[in-house]
């Protein structure tokens, strides 16, 4: 059972002023891309950070998410089906393309041959489609969720922790000996200050509908789930002893971290563990444990799912 809660005072309270990124500099030098970012944190204190990410990681992440498409998946599945049927001598496979759907991928097929052989042939083709779809989506860090294909947040977080390690180390250097919640707030403010973009303009955003963590940093813009996954990657180094989880709800996603609860914190629960909600999306500089009014309503109505981001 998935549970969530928030104090009524928080749900009705106005959120702080919009996040403010003061400057963003990016320069590619050889095998690395160097960044310098200045922003205001939750206390309106100016922060200045410099770090470098591997250019190869940025480019690979960009290709992985830009190249994913349902049409390419359909081509992949059709090729796998024809290969499975190549060894048949008495059964013929006929494939017809139809309007795209996640459950069928727009593939309609017929098997022609002796009735005693059709049952086994049908099972082989069905298994080929299911296994092929699982392999293709997994390769592109996606998952099949009912009638939709979504980003696999668990796999994406696991994949890009090391890629964002330099950013995490730079944030730790700024935080110094601060306690866990202060370190969390610092990392949260960094991502909240990144300009929010719903990534609906695939031409402007290079073909992305989700910006993987290295791409998010390089583009310097992203939507709610892109920012949440990137923050989760950074927290593996900033708060190595804490677990985090994605909480998804209609049209929105937040991150949640298992830091100790404080009065007024919004929270979700999974497997008996309480996770404190953080709104990584911005543009509001919402402190740790405070969420937007619409997010609060989803939590109160239990309209969300929780995805623990295990290592």
PDB file of C-alpha atoms in Angstrom:
ATOM      1  CA  UNK A   1       0.000   0.000   0.000  1.00  0.00           C
ATOM      2  CA  UNK A   2       1.329   3.435  -0.956  1.00  0.00           C
ATOM      3  CA  UNK A   3       0.708   6.221   1.528  1.00  0.00           C
ATOM      4  CA  UNK A   4       1.425   9.930   1.562  1.00  0.00           C
ATOM      5  CA  UNK A   5       0.689  12.912   3.724  1.00  0.00           C
ATOM      6  CA  UNK A   6       1.231  16.593   4.221  1.00  0.00           C
ATOM      7  CA  UNK A   7       0.320  19.087   6.917  1.00  0.00           C
ATOM      8  CA  UNK A   8      -2.633  21.261   5.933  1.00  0.00           C
ATOM      9  CA  UNK A   9      -0.620  24.386   6.661  1.00  0.00           C
ATOM     10  CA  UNK A  10       1.951  23.340   4.062  1.00  0.00           C
ATOM     11  CA  UNK A  11      -0.655  22.371   1.499  1.00  0.00           C
ATOM     12  CA  UNK A  12      -2.242  25.790   1.658  1.00  0.00           C
ATOM     13  CA  UNK A  13       0.888  27.865   2.122  1.00  0.00           C
ATOM     14  CA  UNK A  14       2.263  29.937  -0.753  1.00  0.00           C
ATOM     15  CA  UNK A  15       5.514  28.660  -2.177  1.00  0.00           C
ATOM     16  CA  UNK A  16       8.692  30.783  -2.016  1.00  0.00           C
ATOM     17  CA  UNK A  17       9.873  33.041  -4.810  1.00  0.00           C
ATOM     18  CA  UNK A  18      10.883  31.546  -8.124  1.00  0.00           C
ATOM     19  CA  UNK A  19      14.290  29.971  -8.438  1.00  0.00           C
ATOM     20  CA  UNK A  20      16.994  32.142  -9.892  1.00  0.00           C
ATOM     21  CA  UNK A  21      20.012  30.929 -11.801  1.00  0.00           C
ATOM     22  CA  UNK A  22      22.404  33.858 -12.028  1.00  0.00           C
ATOM     23  CA  UNK A  23      24.675  32.518 -14.748  1.00  0.00           C
ATOM     24  CA  UNK A  24      25.501  29.353 -16.668  1.00  0.00           C
ATOM     25  CA  UNK A  25      28.783  28.806 -18.524  1.00  0.00           C
ATOM     26  CA  UNK A  26      29.679  25.740 -20.558  1.00  0.00           C
ATOM     27  CA  UNK A  27      32.881  25.016 -22.434  1.00  0.00           C
ATOM     28  CA  UNK A  28      33.954  21.753 -24.042  1.00  0.00           C
ATOM     29  CA  UNK A  29      37.642  21.037 -23.819  1.00  0.00           C
ATOM     30  CA  UNK A  30      38.843  17.748 -25.226  1.00  0.00           C
ATOM     31  CA  UNK A  31      37.361  14.815 -23.351  1.00  0.00           C
ATOM     32  CA  UNK A  32      35.546  17.003 -20.827  1.00  0.00           C
ATOM     33  CA  UNK A  33      32.892  19.681 -20.726  1.00  0.00           C
ATOM     34  CA  UNK A  34      33.500  22.290 -18.058  1.00  0.00           C
ATOM     35  CA  UNK A  35      30.715  24.169 -16.303  1.00  0.00           C
ATOM     36  CA  UNK A  36      30.428  27.124 -13.995  1.00  0.00           C
ATOM     37  CA  UNK A  37      27.006  27.848 -12.493  1.00  0.00           C
ATOM     38  CA  UNK A  38      25.922  30.630 -10.152  1.00  0.00           C
ATOM     39  CA  UNK A  39      22.529  30.574  -8.435  1.00  0.00           C
ATOM     40  CA  UNK A  40      20.635  31.704  -5.345  1.00  0.00           C
ATOM     41  CA  UNK A  41      19.807  29.020  -2.781  1.00  0.00           C
ATOM     42  CA  UNK A  42      16.760  28.857  -0.494  1.00  0.00           C
ATOM     43  CA  UNK A  43      18.226  31.542   1.771  1.00  0.00           C
ATOM     44  CA  UNK A  44      18.889  33.788  -1.252  1.00  0.00           C
ATOM     45  CA  UNK A  45      22.578  33.191  -0.740  1.00  0.00           C
ATOM     46  CA  UNK A  46      24.651  33.294  -3.898  1.00  0.00           C
ATOM     47  CA  UNK A  47      26.297  29.988  -4.754  1.00  0.00           C
ATOM     48  CA  UNK A  48      29.085  29.448  -7.268  1.00  0.00           C
ATOM     49  CA  UNK A  49      30.116  26.004  -8.485  1.00  0.00           C
ATOM     50  CA  UNK A  50      32.561  24.687 -11.093  1.00  0.00           C
ATOM     51  CA  UNK A  51      32.862  21.091 -12.285  1.00  0.00           C
ATOM     52  CA  UNK A  52      33.506  19.030 -15.403  1.00  0.00           C
ATOM     53  CA  UNK A  53      31.625  16.088 -16.913  1.00  0.00           C
ATOM     54  CA  UNK A  54      32.945  13.524 -19.367  1.00  0.00           C
ATOM     55  CA  UNK A  55      31.978  14.560 -22.890  1.00  0.00           C
ATOM     56  CA  UNK A  56      31.550  10.915 -23.880  1.00  0.00           C
ATOM     57  CA  UNK A  57      28.926  10.401 -21.146  1.00  0.00           C
ATOM     58  CA  UNK A  58      27.000  13.462 -22.315  1.00  0.00           C
ATOM     59  CA  UNK A  59      27.063  12.354 -25.956  1.00  0.00           C
ATOM     60  CA  UNK A  60      26.124   8.751 -25.172  1.00  0.00           C
ATOM     61  CA  UNK A  61      23.205   9.801 -22.978  1.00  0.00           C
ATOM     62  CA  UNK A  62      21.995  12.144 -25.705  1.00  0.00           C
ATOM     63  CA  UNK A  63      22.029   9.398 -28.329  1.00  0.00           C
ATOM     64  CA  UNK A  64      20.357   6.859 -26.059  1.00  0.00           C
ATOM     65  CA  UNK A  65      17.304   9.008 -25.408  1.00  0.00           C
ATOM     66  CA  UNK A  66      17.155  10.780 -28.761  1.00  0.00           C
ATOM     67  CA  UNK A  67      17.221   7.599 -30.824  1.00  0.00           C
ATOM     68  CA  UNK A  68      14.438   5.760 -28.989  1.00  0.00           C
ATOM     69  CA  UNK A  69      11.230   5.510 -31.030  1.00  0.00           C
ATOM     70  CA  UNK A  70       8.241   3.214 -31.341  1.00  0.00           C
ATOM     71  CA  UNK A  71       8.833   2.889 -35.080  1.00  0.00           C
ATOM     72  CA  UNK A  72      12.382   1.680 -34.484  1.00  0.00           C
ATOM     73  CA  UNK A  73      11.070  -0.784 -31.919  1.00  0.00           C
ATOM     74  CA  UNK A  74       8.561  -2.094 -34.430  1.00  0.00           C
ATOM     75  CA  UNK A  75      11.330  -2.619 -36.999  1.00  0.00           C
ATOM     76  CA  UNK A  76      13.360  -4.453 -34.349  1.00  0.00           C
ATOM     77  CA  UNK A  77      10.461  -6.735 -33.428  1.00  0.00           C
ATOM     78  CA  UNK A  78       9.589  -7.527 -37.031  1.00  0.00           C
ATOM     79  CA  UNK A  79      13.192  -8.516 -37.723  1.00  0.00           C
ATOM     80  CA  UNK A  80      13.179 -10.774 -34.645  1.00  0.00           C
ATOM     81  CA  UNK A  81       9.913 -12.390 -35.748  1.00  0.00           C
ATOM     82  CA  UNK A  82      11.248 -13.114 -39.234  1.00  0.00           C
ATOM     83  CA  UNK A  83      14.415 -14.579 -37.751  1.00  0.00           C
ATOM     84  CA  UNK A  84      12.381 -16.840 -35.454  1.00  0.00           C
ATOM     85  CA  UNK A  85      10.351 -18.067 -38.423  1.00  0.00           C
ATOM     86  CA  UNK A  86      13.353 -18.524 -40.720  1.00  0.00           C
ATOM     87  CA  UNK A  87      13.876 -22.130 -39.673  1.00  0.00           C
ATOM     88  CA  UNK A  88      10.304 -23.228 -40.211  1.00  0.00           C
ATOM     89  CA  UNK A  89       9.695 -25.539 -43.165  1.00  0.00           C
ATOM     90  CA  UNK A  90       5.921 -26.039 -43.066  1.00  0.00           C
ATOM     91  CA  UNK A  91       4.623 -22.873 -41.410  1.00  0.00           C
ATOM     92  CA  UNK A  92       4.644 -19.435 -43.069  1.00  0.00           C
ATOM     93  CA  UNK A  93       4.655 -16.128 -41.209  1.00  0.00           C
ATOM     94  CA  UNK A  94       2.866 -13.139 -42.747  1.00  0.00           C
ATOM     95  CA  UNK A  95       3.302  -9.714 -41.105  1.00  0.00           C
ATOM     96  CA  UNK A  96       1.081  -6.681 -41.639  1.00  0.00           C
ATOM     97  CA  UNK A  97       1.584  -3.201 -40.180  1.00  0.00           C
ATOM     98  CA  UNK A  98      -1.336  -1.480 -38.513  1.00  0.00           C
ATOM     99  CA  UNK A  99      -1.801   1.718 -36.459  1.00  0.00           C
ATOM    100  CA  UNK A 100       0.702   1.897 -33.606  1.00  0.00           C
ATOM    101  CA  UNK A 101      -0.262   0.637 -30.147  1.00  0.00           C
ATOM    102  CA  UNK A 102       2.007  -0.254 -27.243  1.00  0.00           C
ATOM    103  CA  UNK A 103       0.460  -3.668 -26.635  1.00  0.00           C
ATOM    104  CA  UNK A 104       0.713  -4.835 -30.250  1.00  0.00           C
ATOM    105  CA  UNK A 105       3.285  -2.310 -31.577  1.00  0.00           C
ATOM    106  CA  UNK A 106       1.047  -2.076 -34.612  1.00  0.00           C
ATOM    107  CA  UNK A 107       2.128  -5.539 -35.751  1.00  0.00           C
ATOM    108  CA  UNK A 108      -0.498  -7.957 -37.035  1.00  0.00           C
ATOM    109  CA  UNK A 109       0.566 -11.374 -38.231  1.00  0.00           C
ATOM    110  CA  UNK A 110      -0.853 -14.617 -39.626  1.00  0.00           C
ATOM    111  CA  UNK A 111       0.528 -18.126 -39.484  1.00  0.00           C
ATOM    112  CA  UNK A 112      -0.232 -20.477 -42.363  1.00  0.00           C
ATOM    113  CA  UNK A 113       0.449 -24.193 -42.257  1.00  0.00           C
ATOM    114  CA  UNK A 114      -0.703 -27.545 -40.875  1.00  0.00           C
ATOM    115  CA  UNK A 115      -2.951 -27.000 -37.820  1.00  0.00           C
ATOM    116  CA  UNK A 116      -0.907 -29.297 -35.535  1.00  0.00           C
ATOM    117  CA  UNK A 117       2.124 -27.010 -36.005  1.00  0.00           C
ATOM    118  CA  UNK A 118       0.383 -23.647 -35.655  1.00  0.00           C
ATOM    119  CA  UNK A 119       0.074 -23.755 -31.861  1.00  0.00           C
ATOM    120  CA  UNK A 120       3.806 -24.100 -31.236  1.00  0.00           C
ATOM    121  CA  UNK A 121       4.619 -21.546 -33.927  1.00  0.00           C
ATOM    122  CA  UNK A 122       2.191 -19.081 -32.352  1.00  0.00           C
ATOM    123  CA  UNK A 123       3.818 -19.506 -28.940  1.00  0.00           C
ATOM    124  CA  UNK A 124       7.264 -18.898 -30.433  1.00  0.00           C
ATOM    125  CA  UNK A 125       6.149 -15.680 -32.115  1.00  0.00           C
ATOM    126  CA  UNK A 126       4.381 -14.442 -28.981  1.00  0.00           C
ATOM    127  CA  UNK A 127       7.486 -15.105 -26.875  1.00  0.00           C
ATOM    128  CA  UNK A 128       9.653 -13.419 -29.508  1.00  0.00           C
ATOM    129  CA  UNK A 129       7.528 -10.261 -29.372  1.00  0.00           C
ATOM    130  CA  UNK A 130       7.417 -10.110 -25.560  1.00  0.00           C
ATOM    131  CA  UNK A 131      11.115 -10.823 -25.094  1.00  0.00           C
ATOM    132  CA  UNK A 132      12.114  -8.493 -27.923  1.00  0.00           C
ATOM    133  CA  UNK A 133      10.062  -5.631 -26.530  1.00  0.00           C
ATOM    134  CA  UNK A 134      11.606  -6.177 -23.087  1.00  0.00           C
ATOM    135  CA  UNK A 135      15.150  -6.179 -24.543  1.00  0.00           C
ATOM    136  CA  UNK A 136      14.555  -3.067 -26.642  1.00  0.00           C
ATOM    137  CA  UNK A 137      12.963  -1.004 -23.876  1.00  0.00           C
ATOM    138  CA  UNK A 138      15.609  -2.096 -21.367  1.00  0.00           C
ATOM    139  CA  UNK A 139      18.418  -1.091 -23.744  1.00  0.00           C
ATOM    140  CA  UNK A 140      16.943   2.410 -23.913  1.00  0.00           C
ATOM    141  CA  UNK A 141      16.203   2.653 -20.170  1.00  0.00           C
ATOM    142  CA  UNK A 142      12.446   2.398 -20.677  1.00  0.00           C
ATOM    143  CA  UNK A 143       9.775   0.170 -19.185  1.00  0.00           C
ATOM    144  CA  UNK A 144       6.362  -0.995 -20.338  1.00  0.00           C
ATOM    145  CA  UNK A 145       3.715   0.300 -17.950  1.00  0.00           C
ATOM    146  CA  UNK A 146       0.314  -1.001 -19.005  1.00  0.00           C
ATOM    147  CA  UNK A 147      -0.567   0.703 -22.273  1.00  0.00           C
ATOM    148  CA  UNK A 148       2.339   3.160 -22.127  1.00  0.00           C
ATOM    149  CA  UNK A 149       6.112   3.050 -22.328  1.00  0.00           C
ATOM    150  CA  UNK A 150       7.809   5.173 -19.686  1.00  0.00           C
ATOM    151  CA  UNK A 151      11.329   6.053 -18.606  1.00  0.00           C
ATOM    152  CA  UNK A 152      12.722   3.425 -16.244  1.00  0.00           C
ATOM    153  CA  UNK A 153      13.684   5.791 -13.419  1.00  0.00           C
ATOM    154  CA  UNK A 154      15.397   3.072 -11.407  1.00  0.00           C
ATOM    155  CA  UNK A 155      17.610   2.041 -14.333  1.00  0.00           C
ATOM    156  CA  UNK A 156      18.307   5.645 -15.339  1.00  0.00           C
ATOM    157  CA  UNK A 157      19.405   6.581 -11.822  1.00  0.00           C
ATOM    158  CA  UNK A 158      21.659   3.528 -11.590  1.00  0.00           C
ATOM    159  CA  UNK A 159      23.142   4.261 -15.021  1.00  0.00           C
ATOM    160  CA  UNK A 160      24.075   7.918 -14.429  1.00  0.00           C
ATOM    161  CA  UNK A 161      25.265   8.083 -10.815  1.00  0.00           C
ATOM    162  CA  UNK A 162      28.908   7.916 -11.866  1.00  0.00           C
ATOM    163  CA  UNK A 163      28.396  10.410 -14.710  1.00  0.00           C
ATOM    164  CA  UNK A 164      27.264  13.097 -12.237  1.00  0.00           C
ATOM    165  CA  UNK A 165      29.857  12.231  -9.603  1.00  0.00           C
ATOM    166  CA  UNK A 166      31.956  15.361 -10.333  1.00  0.00           C
ATOM    167  CA  UNK A 167      28.916  17.584  -9.778  1.00  0.00           C
ATOM    168  CA  UNK A 168      28.121  15.781  -6.526  1.00  0.00           C
ATOM    169  CA  UNK A 169      31.683  16.214  -5.293  1.00  0.00           C
ATOM    170  CA  UNK A 170      31.584  19.921  -6.126  1.00  0.00           C
ATOM    171  CA  UNK A 171      28.360  20.316  -4.152  1.00  0.00           C
ATOM    172  CA  UNK A 172      29.920  18.463  -1.218  1.00  0.00           C
ATOM    173  CA  UNK A 173      32.875  20.840  -1.297  1.00  0.00           C
ATOM    174  CA  UNK A 174      30.492  23.792  -0.962  1.00  0.00           C
ATOM    175  CA  UNK A 175      28.449  22.109   1.790  1.00  0.00           C
ATOM    176  CA  UNK A 176      31.496  21.401   3.913  1.00  0.00           C
ATOM    177  CA  UNK A 177      30.533  19.902   7.281  1.00  0.00           C
ATOM    178  CA  UNK A 178      26.832  20.735   6.937  1.00  0.00           C
ATOM    179  CA  UNK A 179      24.273  18.226   8.173  1.00  0.00           C
ATOM    180  CA  UNK A 180      22.349  15.906   5.842  1.00  0.00           C
ATOM    181  CA  UNK A 181      19.283  18.085   5.440  1.00  0.00           C
ATOM    182  CA  UNK A 182      21.406  21.127   4.609  1.00  0.00           C
ATOM    183  CA  UNK A 183      23.337  19.126   2.009  1.00  0.00           C
ATOM    184  CA  UNK A 184      20.055  17.912   0.542  1.00  0.00           C
ATOM    185  CA  UNK A 185      18.722  21.477   0.422  1.00  0.00           C
ATOM    186  CA  UNK A 186      21.843  22.692  -1.380  1.00  0.00           C
ATOM    187  CA  UNK A 187      21.625  20.007  -4.070  1.00  0.00           C
ATOM    188  CA  UNK A 188      17.876  20.586  -4.366  1.00  0.00           C
ATOM    189  CA  UNK A 189      18.336  24.324  -4.895  1.00  0.00           C
ATOM    190  CA  UNK A 190      20.894  23.672  -7.658  1.00  0.00           C
ATOM    191  CA  UNK A 191      18.381  21.681  -9.699  1.00  0.00           C
ATOM    192  CA  UNK A 192      15.424  23.927  -8.887  1.00  0.00           C
ATOM    193  CA  UNK A 193      17.411  26.863 -10.296  1.00  0.00           C
ATOM    194  CA  UNK A 194      17.949  25.097 -13.636  1.00  0.00           C
ATOM    195  CA  UNK A 195      15.354  26.588 -16.023  1.00  0.00           C
ATOM    196  CA  UNK A 196      12.217  24.474 -16.169  1.00  0.00           C
ATOM    197  CA  UNK A 197      11.227  23.142 -19.585  1.00  0.00           C
ATOM    198  CA  UNK A 198       8.488  20.592 -20.271  1.00  0.00           C
ATOM    199  CA  UNK A 199      10.536  19.229 -23.203  1.00  0.00           C
ATOM    200  CA  UNK A 200       7.484  19.225 -25.447  1.00  0.00           C
ATOM    201  CA  UNK A 201       9.345  20.944 -28.290  1.00  0.00           C
ATOM    202  CA  UNK A 202      11.398  18.008 -29.506  1.00  0.00           C
ATOM    203  CA  UNK A 203      13.069  20.108 -32.223  1.00  0.00           C
ATOM    204  CA  UNK A 204      14.276  22.783 -29.785  1.00  0.00           C
ATOM    205  CA  UNK A 205      15.361  20.175 -27.241  1.00  0.00           C
ATOM    206  CA  UNK A 206      17.225  17.920 -29.645  1.00  0.00           C
ATOM    207  CA  UNK A 207      14.560  15.216 -29.758  1.00  0.00           C
ATOM    208  CA  UNK A 208      14.251  14.623 -26.020  1.00  0.00           C
ATOM    209  CA  UNK A 209      11.047  13.911 -24.136  1.00  0.00           C
ATOM    210  CA  UNK A 210      13.190  13.169 -21.049  1.00  0.00           C
ATOM    211  CA  UNK A 211      16.592  14.674 -20.398  1.00  0.00           C
ATOM    212  CA  UNK A 212      18.936  12.075 -18.870  1.00  0.00           C
ATOM    213  CA  UNK A 213      21.113  13.536 -16.107  1.00  0.00           C
ATOM    214  CA  UNK A 214      24.240  14.444 -18.138  1.00  0.00           C
ATOM    215  CA  UNK A 215      22.019  15.925 -20.855  1.00  0.00           C
ATOM    216  CA  UNK A 216      19.971  17.883 -18.332  1.00  0.00           C
ATOM    217  CA  UNK A 217      23.112  19.550 -17.018  1.00  0.00           C
ATOM    218  CA  UNK A 218      24.443  20.191 -20.517  1.00  0.00           C
ATOM    219  CA  UNK A 219      21.149  21.580 -21.861  1.00  0.00           C
ATOM    220  CA  UNK A 220      20.640  23.550 -18.655  1.00  0.00           C
ATOM    221  CA  UNK A 221      16.911  22.888 -18.748  1.00  0.00           C
ATOM    222  CA  UNK A 222      14.565  20.032 -17.972  1.00  0.00           C
ATOM    223  CA  UNK A 223      11.186  18.923 -16.661  1.00  0.00           C
ATOM    224  CA  UNK A 224      10.083  17.450 -13.337  1.00  0.00           C
ATOM    225  CA  UNK A 225      11.134  13.829 -13.769  1.00  0.00           C
ATOM    226  CA  UNK A 226      14.392  14.743 -15.524  1.00  0.00           C
ATOM    227  CA  UNK A 227      15.394  16.961 -12.601  1.00  0.00           C
ATOM    228  CA  UNK A 228      14.270  14.415 -10.017  1.00  0.00           C
ATOM    229  CA  UNK A 229      16.375  11.620 -11.526  1.00  0.00           C
ATOM    230  CA  UNK A 230      19.418  13.887 -11.802  1.00  0.00           C
ATOM    231  CA  UNK A 231      19.009  14.939  -8.168  1.00  0.00           C
ATOM    232  CA  UNK A 232      18.735  11.272  -7.139  1.00  0.00           C
ATOM    233  CA  UNK A 233      22.039  10.551  -8.921  1.00  0.00           C
ATOM    234  CA  UNK A 234      23.789  13.375  -7.085  1.00  0.00           C
ATOM    235  CA  UNK A 235      22.383  12.335  -3.710  1.00  0.00           C
ATOM    236  CA  UNK A 236      24.124   8.962  -3.965  1.00  0.00           C
ATOM    237  CA  UNK A 237      27.342  10.869  -3.220  1.00  0.00           C
ATOM    238  CA  UNK A 238      25.971  13.811  -1.249  1.00  0.00           C
ATOM    239  CA  UNK A 239      23.999  11.537   1.115  1.00  0.00           C
ATOM    240  CA  UNK A 240      25.406   8.016   0.600  1.00  0.00           C
ATOM    241  CA  UNK A 241      23.573   6.550   3.579  1.00  0.00           C
ATOM    242  CA  UNK A 242      20.109   7.610   2.437  1.00  0.00           C
ATOM    243  CA  UNK A 243      17.647   6.030   0.025  1.00  0.00           C
ATOM    244  CA  UNK A 244      15.533   7.975  -2.432  1.00  0.00           C
ATOM    245  CA  UNK A 245      12.404   7.211  -4.431  1.00  0.00           C
ATOM    246  CA  UNK A 246      10.480   8.673  -7.342  1.00  0.00           C
ATOM    247  CA  UNK A 247       6.846   9.490  -6.667  1.00  0.00           C
ATOM    248  CA  UNK A 248       4.860   9.785  -9.886  1.00  0.00           C
ATOM    249  CA  UNK A 249       1.383  11.249 -10.185  1.00  0.00           C
ATOM    250  CA  UNK A 250      -0.777  12.496 -13.081  1.00  0.00           C
ATOM    251  CA  UNK A 251       1.410  14.806 -15.135  1.00  0.00           C
ATOM    252  CA  UNK A 252       4.074  15.232 -12.465  1.00  0.00           C
ATOM    253  CA  UNK A 253       6.913  13.564 -10.576  1.00  0.00           C
ATOM    254  CA  UNK A 254       8.834  14.388  -7.420  1.00  0.00           C
ATOM    255  CA  UNK A 255      11.750  12.878  -5.571  1.00  0.00           C
ATOM    256  CA  UNK A 256      11.496  11.688  -1.979  1.00  0.00           C
ATOM    257  CA  UNK A 257      14.373  10.975   0.417  1.00  0.00           C
ATOM    258  CA  UNK A 258      14.403   8.987   3.662  1.00  0.00           C
ATOM    259  CA  UNK A 259      15.761  11.799   5.849  1.00  0.00           C
ATOM    260  CA  UNK A 260      14.141  12.196   9.277  1.00  0.00           C
ATOM    261  CA  UNK A 261      10.659  13.691   9.212  1.00  0.00           C
ATOM    262  CA  UNK A 262      10.024  17.172  10.589  1.00  0.00           C
ATOM    263  CA  UNK A 263       6.736  18.790  11.509  1.00  0.00           C
ATOM    264  CA  UNK A 264       4.998  19.945   8.327  1.00  0.00           C
ATOM    265  CA  UNK A 265       6.998  17.771   5.899  1.00  0.00           C
ATOM    266  CA  UNK A 266       5.193  16.210   2.955  1.00  0.00           C
ATOM    267  CA  UNK A 267       5.966  12.523   2.754  1.00  0.00           C
ATOM    268  CA  UNK A 268       5.308   9.215   1.027  1.00  0.00           C
ATOM    269  CA  UNK A 269       5.746   5.688   2.340  1.00  0.00           C
ATOM    270  CA  UNK A 270       6.930   2.533   0.635  1.00  0.00           C
ATOM    271  CA  UNK A 271       7.693  -0.852   2.216  1.00  0.00           C
ATOM    272  CA  UNK A 272       7.335   0.633   5.688  1.00  0.00           C
ATOM    273  CA  UNK A 273       9.883   3.397   5.030  1.00  0.00           C
ATOM    274  CA  UNK A 274       8.958   7.101   5.091  1.00  0.00           C
ATOM    275  CA  UNK A 275      10.426   9.325   2.377  1.00  0.00           C
ATOM    276  CA  UNK A 276      10.333  13.128   2.644  1.00  0.00           C
ATOM    277  CA  UNK A 277       9.127  14.845  -0.526  1.00  0.00           C
ATOM    278  CA  UNK A 278      11.257  17.330  -2.461  1.00  0.00           C
ATOM    279  CA  UNK A 279      10.057  19.336  -5.487  1.00  0.00           C
ATOM    280  CA  UNK A 280      13.085  19.313  -7.763  1.00  0.00           C
ATOM    281  CA  UNK A 281      11.199  20.786 -10.716  1.00  0.00           C
ATOM    282  CA  UNK A 282      11.185  24.429  -9.678  1.00  0.00           C
ATOM    283  CA  UNK A 283      10.779  27.193 -10.597  1.00  0.00           C
ATOM    284  CA  UNK A 284       9.703  27.735  -6.964  1.00  0.00           C
ATOM    285  CA  UNK A 285      12.511  27.368  -4.434  1.00  0.00           C
ATOM    286  CA  UNK A 286      10.492  24.975  -2.286  1.00  0.00           C
ATOM    287  CA  UNK A 287      12.450  23.839   0.793  1.00  0.00           C
ATOM    288  CA  UNK A 288      12.931  20.188   1.666  1.00  0.00           C
ATOM    289  CA  UNK A 289       9.565  18.710   2.640  1.00  0.00           C
ATOM    290  CA  UNK A 290       7.450  21.394   0.976  1.00  0.00           C
ATOM    291  CA  UNK A 291       5.514  20.689  -2.214  1.00  0.00           C
ATOM    292  CA  UNK A 292       3.283  22.597  -4.595  1.00  0.00           C
ATOM    293  CA  UNK A 293      -0.451  22.733  -3.761  1.00  0.00           C
ATOM    294  CA  UNK A 294      -1.361  20.430  -6.661  1.00  0.00           C
ATOM    295  CA  UNK A 295       1.262  17.898  -5.552  1.00  0.00           C
ATOM    296  CA  UNK A 296      -0.162  18.061  -2.031  1.00  0.00           C
ATOM    297  CA  UNK A 297      -3.629  17.244  -3.361  1.00  0.00           C
ATOM    298  CA  UNK A 298      -2.312  14.185  -5.209  1.00  0.00           C
ATOM    299  CA  UNK A 299      -0.559  13.006  -2.044  1.00  0.00           C
ATOM    300  CA  UNK A 300      -3.646  13.532   0.121  1.00  0.00           C
ATOM    301  CA  UNK A 301      -5.822  11.630  -2.383  1.00  0.00           C
ATOM    302  CA  UNK A 302      -3.318   8.768  -2.717  1.00  0.00           C
ATOM    303  CA  UNK A 303      -3.018   9.437  -6.461  1.00  0.00           C
ATOM    304  CA  UNK A 304       0.621   8.471  -6.872  1.00  0.00           C
ATOM    305  CA  UNK A 305       3.018   5.574  -7.256  1.00  0.00           C
ATOM    306  CA  UNK A 306       6.397   5.166  -5.572  1.00  0.00           C
ATOM    307  CA  UNK A 307       9.527   3.756  -7.254  1.00  0.00           C
ATOM    308  CA  UNK A 308      12.444   3.139  -4.844  1.00  0.00           C
ATOM    309  CA  UNK A 309      15.716   4.029  -6.568  1.00  0.00           C
ATOM    310  CA  UNK A 310      17.923   1.261  -5.275  1.00  0.00           C
ATOM    311  CA  UNK A 311      21.570   0.976  -6.263  1.00  0.00           C
TER     312      UNK A 311
END
